Coordinates of C-alpha atoms and ligand atoms in Angstrom, one line a residue:
X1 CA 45.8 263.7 200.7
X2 CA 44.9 266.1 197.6
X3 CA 44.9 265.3 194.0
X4 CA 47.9 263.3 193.6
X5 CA 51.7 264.5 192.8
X6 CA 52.4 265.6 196.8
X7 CA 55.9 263.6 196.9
X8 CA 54.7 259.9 197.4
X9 CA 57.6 258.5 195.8
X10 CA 60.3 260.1 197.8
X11 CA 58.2 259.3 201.3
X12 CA 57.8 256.1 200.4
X13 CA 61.4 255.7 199.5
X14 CA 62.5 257.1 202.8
X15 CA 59.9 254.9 204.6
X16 CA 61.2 251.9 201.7
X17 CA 64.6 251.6 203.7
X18 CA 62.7 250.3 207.1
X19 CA 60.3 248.0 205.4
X20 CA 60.9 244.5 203.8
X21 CA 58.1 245.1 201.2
X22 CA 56.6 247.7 199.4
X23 CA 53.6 247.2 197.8
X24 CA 51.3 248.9 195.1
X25 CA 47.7 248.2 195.5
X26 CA 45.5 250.5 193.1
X27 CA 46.0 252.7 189.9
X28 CA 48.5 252.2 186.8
X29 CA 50.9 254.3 184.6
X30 CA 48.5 257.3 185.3
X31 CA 51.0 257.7 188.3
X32 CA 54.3 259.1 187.7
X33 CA 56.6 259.1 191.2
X34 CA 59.7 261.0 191.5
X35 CA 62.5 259.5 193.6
X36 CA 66.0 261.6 193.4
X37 CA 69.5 259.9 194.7
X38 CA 72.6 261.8 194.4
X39 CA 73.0 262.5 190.8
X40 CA 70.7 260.2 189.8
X41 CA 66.7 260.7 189.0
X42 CA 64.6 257.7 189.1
X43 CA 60.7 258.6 187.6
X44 CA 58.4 255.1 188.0
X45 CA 55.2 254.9 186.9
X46 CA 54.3 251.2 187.1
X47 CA 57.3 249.9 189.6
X48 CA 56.7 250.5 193.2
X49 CA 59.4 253.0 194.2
X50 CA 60.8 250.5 196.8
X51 CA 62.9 249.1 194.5
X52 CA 65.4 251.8 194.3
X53 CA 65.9 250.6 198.3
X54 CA 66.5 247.1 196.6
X55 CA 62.9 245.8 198.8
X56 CA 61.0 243.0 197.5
X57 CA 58.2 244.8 195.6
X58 CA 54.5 244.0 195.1
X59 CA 52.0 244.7 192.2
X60 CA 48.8 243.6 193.8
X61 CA 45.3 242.7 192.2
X62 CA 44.0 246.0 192.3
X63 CA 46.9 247.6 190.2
X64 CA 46.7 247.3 186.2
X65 CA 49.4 246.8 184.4
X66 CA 50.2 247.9 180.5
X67 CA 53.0 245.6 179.8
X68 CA 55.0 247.5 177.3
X69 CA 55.7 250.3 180.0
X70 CA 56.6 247.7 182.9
X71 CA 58.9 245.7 180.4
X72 CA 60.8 249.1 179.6
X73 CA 60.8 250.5 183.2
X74 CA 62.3 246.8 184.4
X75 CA 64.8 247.2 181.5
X76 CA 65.4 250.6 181.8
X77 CA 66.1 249.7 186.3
X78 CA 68.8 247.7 184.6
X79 CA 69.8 246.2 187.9
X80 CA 67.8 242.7 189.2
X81 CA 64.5 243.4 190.7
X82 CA 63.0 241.4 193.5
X83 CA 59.4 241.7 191.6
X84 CA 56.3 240.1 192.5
X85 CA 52.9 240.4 190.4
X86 CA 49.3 239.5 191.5
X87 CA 48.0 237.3 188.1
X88 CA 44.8 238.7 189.1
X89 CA 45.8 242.3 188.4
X90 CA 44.0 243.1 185.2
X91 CA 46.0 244.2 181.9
X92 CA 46.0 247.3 179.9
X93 CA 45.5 246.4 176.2
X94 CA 45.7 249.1 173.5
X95 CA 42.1 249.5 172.9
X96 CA 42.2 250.6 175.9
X97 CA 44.5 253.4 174.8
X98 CA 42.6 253.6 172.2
X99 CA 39.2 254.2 173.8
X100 CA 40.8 256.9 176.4
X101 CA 41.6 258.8 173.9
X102 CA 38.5 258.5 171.9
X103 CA 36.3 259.6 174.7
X104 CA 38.5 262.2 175.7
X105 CA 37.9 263.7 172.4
X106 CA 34.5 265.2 170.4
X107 CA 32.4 262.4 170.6
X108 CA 33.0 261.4 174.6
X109 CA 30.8 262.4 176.8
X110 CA 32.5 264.2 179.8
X111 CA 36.4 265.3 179.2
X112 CA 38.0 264.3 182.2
X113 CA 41.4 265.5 181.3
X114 CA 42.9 261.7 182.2
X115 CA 46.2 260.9 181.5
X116 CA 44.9 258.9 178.0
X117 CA 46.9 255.7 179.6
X118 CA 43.5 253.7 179.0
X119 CA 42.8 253.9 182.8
X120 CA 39.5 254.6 183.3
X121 CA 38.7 251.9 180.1
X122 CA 40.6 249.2 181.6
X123 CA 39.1 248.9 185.0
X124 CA 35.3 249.6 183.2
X125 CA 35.9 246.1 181.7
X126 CA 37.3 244.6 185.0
X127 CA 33.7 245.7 186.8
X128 CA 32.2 244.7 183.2
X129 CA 34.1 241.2 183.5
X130 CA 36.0 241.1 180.4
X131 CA 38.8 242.1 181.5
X132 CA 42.4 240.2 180.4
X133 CA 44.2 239.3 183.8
X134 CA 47.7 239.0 184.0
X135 CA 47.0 235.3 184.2
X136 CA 45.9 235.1 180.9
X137 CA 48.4 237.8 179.3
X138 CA 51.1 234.8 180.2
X139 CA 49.2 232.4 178.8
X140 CA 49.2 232.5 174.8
X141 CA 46.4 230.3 174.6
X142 CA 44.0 231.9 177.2
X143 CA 45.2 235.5 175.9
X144 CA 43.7 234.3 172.2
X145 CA 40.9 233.3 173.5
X146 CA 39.8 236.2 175.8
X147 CA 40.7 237.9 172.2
X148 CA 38.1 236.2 170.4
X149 CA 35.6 237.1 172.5
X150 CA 36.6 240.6 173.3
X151 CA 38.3 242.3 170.7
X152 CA 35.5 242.7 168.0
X153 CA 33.3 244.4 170.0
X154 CA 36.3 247.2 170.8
X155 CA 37.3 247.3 167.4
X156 CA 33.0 247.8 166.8
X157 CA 33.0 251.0 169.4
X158 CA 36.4 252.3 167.7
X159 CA 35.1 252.1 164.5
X160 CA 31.8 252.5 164.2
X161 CA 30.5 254.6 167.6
X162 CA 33.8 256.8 167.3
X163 CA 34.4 256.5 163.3
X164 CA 38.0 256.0 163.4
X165 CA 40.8 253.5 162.6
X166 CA 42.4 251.4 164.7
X167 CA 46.0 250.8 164.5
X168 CA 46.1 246.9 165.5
X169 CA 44.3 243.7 164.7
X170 CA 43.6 240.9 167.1
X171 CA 47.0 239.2 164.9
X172 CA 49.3 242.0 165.8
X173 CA 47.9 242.2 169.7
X174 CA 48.5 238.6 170.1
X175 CA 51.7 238.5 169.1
X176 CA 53.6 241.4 170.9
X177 CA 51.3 240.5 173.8
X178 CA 52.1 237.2 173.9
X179 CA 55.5 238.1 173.7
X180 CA 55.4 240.8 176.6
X181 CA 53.6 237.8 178.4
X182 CA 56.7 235.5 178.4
X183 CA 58.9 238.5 179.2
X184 CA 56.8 239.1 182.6
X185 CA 56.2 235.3 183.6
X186 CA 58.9 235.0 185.7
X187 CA 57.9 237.8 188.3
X188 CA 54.1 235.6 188.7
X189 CA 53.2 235.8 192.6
X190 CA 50.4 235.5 194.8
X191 CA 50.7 238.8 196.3
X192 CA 47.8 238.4 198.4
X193 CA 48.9 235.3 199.8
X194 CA 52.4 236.2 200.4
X195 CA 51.6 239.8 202.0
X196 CA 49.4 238.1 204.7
X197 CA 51.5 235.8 206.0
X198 CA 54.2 238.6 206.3
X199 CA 52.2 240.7 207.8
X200 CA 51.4 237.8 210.2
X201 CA 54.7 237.2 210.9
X202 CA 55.4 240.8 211.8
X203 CA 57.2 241.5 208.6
X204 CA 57.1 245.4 208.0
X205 CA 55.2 245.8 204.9
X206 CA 55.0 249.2 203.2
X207 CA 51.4 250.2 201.0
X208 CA 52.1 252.8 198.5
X209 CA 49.0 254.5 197.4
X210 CA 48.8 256.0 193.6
X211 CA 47.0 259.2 192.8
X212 CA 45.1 261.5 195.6
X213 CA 42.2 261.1 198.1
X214 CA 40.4 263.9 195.6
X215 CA 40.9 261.5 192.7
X216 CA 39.6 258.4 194.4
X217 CA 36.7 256.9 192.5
X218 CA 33.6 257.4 195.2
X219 CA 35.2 259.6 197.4
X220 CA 36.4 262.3 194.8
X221 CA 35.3 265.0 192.9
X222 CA 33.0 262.7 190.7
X223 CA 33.3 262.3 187.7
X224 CA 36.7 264.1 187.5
X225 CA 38.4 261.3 189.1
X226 CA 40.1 258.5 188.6
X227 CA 38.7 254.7 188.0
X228 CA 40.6 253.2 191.7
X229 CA 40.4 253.5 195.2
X230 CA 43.8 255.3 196.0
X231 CA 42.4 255.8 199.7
X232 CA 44.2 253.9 202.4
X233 CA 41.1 251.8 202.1
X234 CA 41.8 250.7 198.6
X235 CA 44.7 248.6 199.6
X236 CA 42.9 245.9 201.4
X237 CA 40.5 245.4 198.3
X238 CA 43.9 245.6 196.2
X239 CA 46.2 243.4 197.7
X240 CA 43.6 240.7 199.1
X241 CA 43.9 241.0 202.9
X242 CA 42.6 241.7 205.9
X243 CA 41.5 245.1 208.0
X244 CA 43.8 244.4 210.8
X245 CA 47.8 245.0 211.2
X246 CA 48.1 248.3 209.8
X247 CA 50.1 250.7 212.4
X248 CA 50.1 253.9 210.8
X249 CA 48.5 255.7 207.6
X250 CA 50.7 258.5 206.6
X251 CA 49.3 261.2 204.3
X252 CA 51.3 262.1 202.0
X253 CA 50.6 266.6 201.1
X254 CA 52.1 269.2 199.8
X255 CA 52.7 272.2 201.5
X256 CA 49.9 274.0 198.7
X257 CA 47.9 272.5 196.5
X258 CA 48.3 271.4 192.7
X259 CA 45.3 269.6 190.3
X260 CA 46.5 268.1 186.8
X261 CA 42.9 267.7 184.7
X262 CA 39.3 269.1 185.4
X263 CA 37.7 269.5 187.8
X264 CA 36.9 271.9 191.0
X265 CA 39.7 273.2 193.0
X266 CA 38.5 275.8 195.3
X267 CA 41.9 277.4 196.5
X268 CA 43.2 277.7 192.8
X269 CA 45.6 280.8 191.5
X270 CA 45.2 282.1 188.4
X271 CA 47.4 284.7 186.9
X272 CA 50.9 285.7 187.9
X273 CA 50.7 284.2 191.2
X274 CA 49.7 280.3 189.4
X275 CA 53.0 280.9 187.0
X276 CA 55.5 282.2 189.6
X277 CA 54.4 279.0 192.2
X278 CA 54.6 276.5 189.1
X279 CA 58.0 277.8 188.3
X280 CA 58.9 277.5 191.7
X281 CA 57.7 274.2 192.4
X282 CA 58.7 272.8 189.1
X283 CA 54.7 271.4 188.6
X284 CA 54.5 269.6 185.4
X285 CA 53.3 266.7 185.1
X286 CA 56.2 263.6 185.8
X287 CA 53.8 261.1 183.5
X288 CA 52.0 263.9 181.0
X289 CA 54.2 266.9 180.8
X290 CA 50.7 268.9 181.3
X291 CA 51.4 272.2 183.3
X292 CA 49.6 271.0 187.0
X293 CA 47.1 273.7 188.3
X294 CA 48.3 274.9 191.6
X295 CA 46.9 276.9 194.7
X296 CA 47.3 277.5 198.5
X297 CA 46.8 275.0 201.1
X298 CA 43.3 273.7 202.0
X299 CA 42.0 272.7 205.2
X300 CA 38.8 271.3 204.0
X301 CA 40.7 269.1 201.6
X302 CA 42.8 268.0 204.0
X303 CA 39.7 267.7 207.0
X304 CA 38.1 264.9 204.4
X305 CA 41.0 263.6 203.7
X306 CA 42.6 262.6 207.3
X307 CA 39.0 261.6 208.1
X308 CA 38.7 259.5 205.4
X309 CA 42.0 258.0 205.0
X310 CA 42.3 257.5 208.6
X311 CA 46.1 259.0 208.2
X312 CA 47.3 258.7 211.9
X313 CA 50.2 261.2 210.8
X314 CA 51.2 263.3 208.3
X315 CA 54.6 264.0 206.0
X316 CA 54.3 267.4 204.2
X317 CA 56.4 268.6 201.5
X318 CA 57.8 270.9 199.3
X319 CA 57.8 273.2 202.5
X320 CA 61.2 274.8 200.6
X321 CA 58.8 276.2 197.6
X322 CA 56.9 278.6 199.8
X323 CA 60.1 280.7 200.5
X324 CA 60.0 284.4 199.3
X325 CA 56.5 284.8 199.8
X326 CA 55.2 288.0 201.4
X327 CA 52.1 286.5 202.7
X328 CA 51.1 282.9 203.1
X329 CA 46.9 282.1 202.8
X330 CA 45.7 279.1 203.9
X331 CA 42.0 277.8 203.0
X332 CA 40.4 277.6 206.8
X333 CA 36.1 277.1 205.6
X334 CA 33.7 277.2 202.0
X335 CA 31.1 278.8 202.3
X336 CA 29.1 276.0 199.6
X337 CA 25.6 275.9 199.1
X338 CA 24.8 278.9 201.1
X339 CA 26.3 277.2 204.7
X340 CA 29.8 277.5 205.9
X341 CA 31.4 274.1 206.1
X342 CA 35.1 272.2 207.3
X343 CA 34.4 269.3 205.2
X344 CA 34.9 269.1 201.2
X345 CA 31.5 269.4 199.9
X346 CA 29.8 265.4 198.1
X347 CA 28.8 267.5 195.3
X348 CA 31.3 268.4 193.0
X349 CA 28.6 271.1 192.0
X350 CA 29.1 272.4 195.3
X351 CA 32.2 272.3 195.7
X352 CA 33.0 274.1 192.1
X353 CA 30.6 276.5 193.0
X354 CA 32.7 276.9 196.9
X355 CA 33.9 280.3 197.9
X356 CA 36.9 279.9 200.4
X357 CA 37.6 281.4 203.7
X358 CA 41.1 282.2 203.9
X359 CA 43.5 282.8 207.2
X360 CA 46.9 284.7 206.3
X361 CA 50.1 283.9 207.8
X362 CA 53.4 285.9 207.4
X363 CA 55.8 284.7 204.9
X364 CA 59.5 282.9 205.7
X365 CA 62.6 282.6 204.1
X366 CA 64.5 279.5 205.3
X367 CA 67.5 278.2 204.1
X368 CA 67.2 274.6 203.5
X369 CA 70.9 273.9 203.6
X370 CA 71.0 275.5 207.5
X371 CA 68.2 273.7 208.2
X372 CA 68.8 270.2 210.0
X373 CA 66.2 269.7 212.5
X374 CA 62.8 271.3 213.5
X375 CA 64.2 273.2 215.8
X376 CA 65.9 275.2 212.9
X377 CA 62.8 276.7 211.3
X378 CA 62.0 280.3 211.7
X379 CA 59.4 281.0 214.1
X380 CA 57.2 281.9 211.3
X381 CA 57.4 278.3 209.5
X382 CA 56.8 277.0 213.4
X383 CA 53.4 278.8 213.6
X384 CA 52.3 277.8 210.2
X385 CA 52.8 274.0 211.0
X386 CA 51.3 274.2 214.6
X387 CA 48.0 275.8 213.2
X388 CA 47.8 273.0 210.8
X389 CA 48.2 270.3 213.6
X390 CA 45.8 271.6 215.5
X391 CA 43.5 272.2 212.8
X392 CA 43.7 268.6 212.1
X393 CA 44.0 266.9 215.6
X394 CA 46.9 265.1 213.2
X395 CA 50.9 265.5 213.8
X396 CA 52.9 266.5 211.1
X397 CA 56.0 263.8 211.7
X398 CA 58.2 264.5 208.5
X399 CA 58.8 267.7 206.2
X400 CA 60.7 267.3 202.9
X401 CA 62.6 270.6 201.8
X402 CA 63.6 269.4 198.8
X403 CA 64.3 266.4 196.0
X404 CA 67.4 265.3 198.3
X405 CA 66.8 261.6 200.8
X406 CA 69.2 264.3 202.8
X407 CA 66.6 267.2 202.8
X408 CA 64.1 265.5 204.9
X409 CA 63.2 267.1 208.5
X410 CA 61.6 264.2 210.9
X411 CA 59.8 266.2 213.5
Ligands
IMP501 P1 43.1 258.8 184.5 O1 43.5 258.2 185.8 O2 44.2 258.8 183.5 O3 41.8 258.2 184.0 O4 42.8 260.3 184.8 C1 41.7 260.8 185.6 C2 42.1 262.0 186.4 O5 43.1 261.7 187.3 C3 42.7 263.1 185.5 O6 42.4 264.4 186.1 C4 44.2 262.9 185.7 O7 45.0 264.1 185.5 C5 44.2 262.5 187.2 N1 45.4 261.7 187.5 C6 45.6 260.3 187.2 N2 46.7 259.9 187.7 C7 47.3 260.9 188.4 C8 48.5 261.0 189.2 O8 49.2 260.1 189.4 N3 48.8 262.3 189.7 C9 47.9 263.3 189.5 N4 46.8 263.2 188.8 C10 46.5 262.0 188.2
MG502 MG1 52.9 262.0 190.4

């Protein structure tokens, strides 16, 4: 519902345990999910995080892969996974590494602050259509070939647009690519095919979105976004399937706001307040390490965001992080372009440009450990969520109160 990072992967493993699939349908290893089991930490970036519940997971068409960090995260799983990959999903090669970084740097033209996983260069040569699919990458034959009519025009840009040196040849690309391809071959699927005929056959089917709304590539903060569709929306263009036999959209926030890269953020702290909150909440980035921005929880963002998603419900969390504080503000209006507005302003000029309208609730102090259903909260905590609802027209059904599967409140 914001800019990503809100506690997808331990939602989705909680909702993982009812379903008999879940599914990625957009983004790559930009995305870094935390799921936490006893004593043990799982972080995916690539894997959908289903497969800690043992589900038979999906890596649809719109997801792209980099193969050396999806053989490692299936190595590093260690036990059997039940692993299905769309061969239409499109593959990250390292000139597109490469090329992130490049235009991140001097020469580029905007600095996004992306993760430098060759995102944003991979899916420009899917729309471009010289993309390598998953398809070819298991195919040594098709991979050389997409290769020869590919790969001097990257090595051209690296060197000669950018001036520097590239650390591979089309040789040394074949070969541990080819390799990587016969490592993945076994887990080819049609994804698309085999979701719709599950979801015909009433099979519960879990989507789990990448990213943020915020980040999405037309309906975010353009250009400080990333290069999918991580919006509800995205998944029937990612997996291949129909608008019909989807039961619920959940939207995934935190109970504040953080941002990881540029961009505007209207409800941002700066100063002590930004340090104490990213202590608190432990907001560094699971895929970069980059300290996240971080500020109060905003209505507007979350307005366009249930609107656009369509999220019939939502889970919020990291509730927990939000005890201690004296006073609580929560981001009501903008006042953008000289109008007050409810809705996260199209412009990203606008919106960087936003002053906020703030409504101040009184701190709480729960206990997280005493705290086993709803009912627990202090009336404080109570308030806070029921202005939100109603702001929203949308129930909160789930609060998570910290890493624990057991520290989840259903409401
Ligand atoms: P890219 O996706 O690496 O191209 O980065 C584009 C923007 O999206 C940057 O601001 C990144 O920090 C941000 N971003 C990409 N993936 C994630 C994510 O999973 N969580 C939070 N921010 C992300
Ligand atoms: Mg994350």
């Amino acid at each position: 519902m914001q800019w990503g990072d809100e506690g997808k992967g331990k939602v989705t493993d909680y909702f993982g345990e009812k379903s008999d699939y879940v599914v990625r349908y957009q983004g790559g290893n930009n995305a870094g999910h935390t799921v936490a089991v006893g004593e043990k930490v799982f972080k995916f970036h690539l894997l959908p995080s289903g497969v800690v519940q043992g589900k038979r997971c999906c890596i649809g068409a719109g997801v792209i892969i980099d193969p050396r960090v999806l053989a490692k995260e299936i190595d590093d799983f260690g036990t059997k996974l039940d692993l299905v990959i769309d061969p239409r999903a499109h593959i990250i090669m390292p000139y597109h590494v490469a090329l992130d970084l490049l235009g991140e740097g001097k020469k580029g033209e905007v600095k996004i602050g992306t993760t430098g996983r060759g995102i944003g260069p991979c899916y420009a040569d899917r729309a471009a259509r010289i993309g390598v699919r998953f398809e070819e990458l298991i195919d040594k034959q098709k991979l050389s070939e997409k290769l020869d009519k590919v790969f001097p025009l990257k090595l051209a840009i690296i060197e000669k647009v950018y001036e520097a040196q590239a650390p591979f040849t089309k040789e040394s690309i074949l070969e541990e690519y080819g390799a990587l391809g016969e490592k993945l071959k076994p887990y080819f699927g049609d994804v698309s095919l085999e979701i719709c005929k599950a979801l015909d056959s009433n099979k519960k089917v879990l989507f789990e979105g990448a990213q943020g709304m915020f980040l999405d590539n037309d309906f975010g903060t353009y250009p400080f976004v990333t290069s999918s569709h991580p919006i509800a929306g995205g998944a029937f263009v990612g997996v291949g399937m129909g608008i019909k036999n989807i039961n619920k959209i959940i939207g995934v926030s935190k109970a504040y706001t953080t941002r990881v890269g540029d961009g505007p953020f209207p409800t941002e702290l700066f100063g002590k307040e930004s340090d104490d909150l990213r202590a608190k909440g432990n907001e560094f980035g699971t895929t970069t390490g980059r300290p996240r921005r971080v500020g109060w929880l905003d209505l507007n963002v979350l307005r366009t965001a249930v609107r656009i998603n369509g999220a019939s419900e939502i889970a919020l969390t990291k509730l927990d992080v939000l005890n201690g504080l004296l006073k609580i503000k929560l981001g009501v209006a903008y006042n953008a372009n000289g109008k007050r507005t409810e809705e996260f302003p199209i412009s990203t000029a606008d919106a960087a440009k936003a002053t906020v309208e703030y409504k101040e609730f009184p701190g709480f102090n729960f206990d997280p450990a005493k705290i086993k259903s709803k009912n627990d909260f202090p009336k404080e905590v109570k308030d806070y969520l029921a202005f939100i609802e109603r702001s929203l027209g949308t129930k909160i059904i789930m609060i998570s109160i910290g890493p624990e599967r057991t520290q989840t409140i259903l409401m």
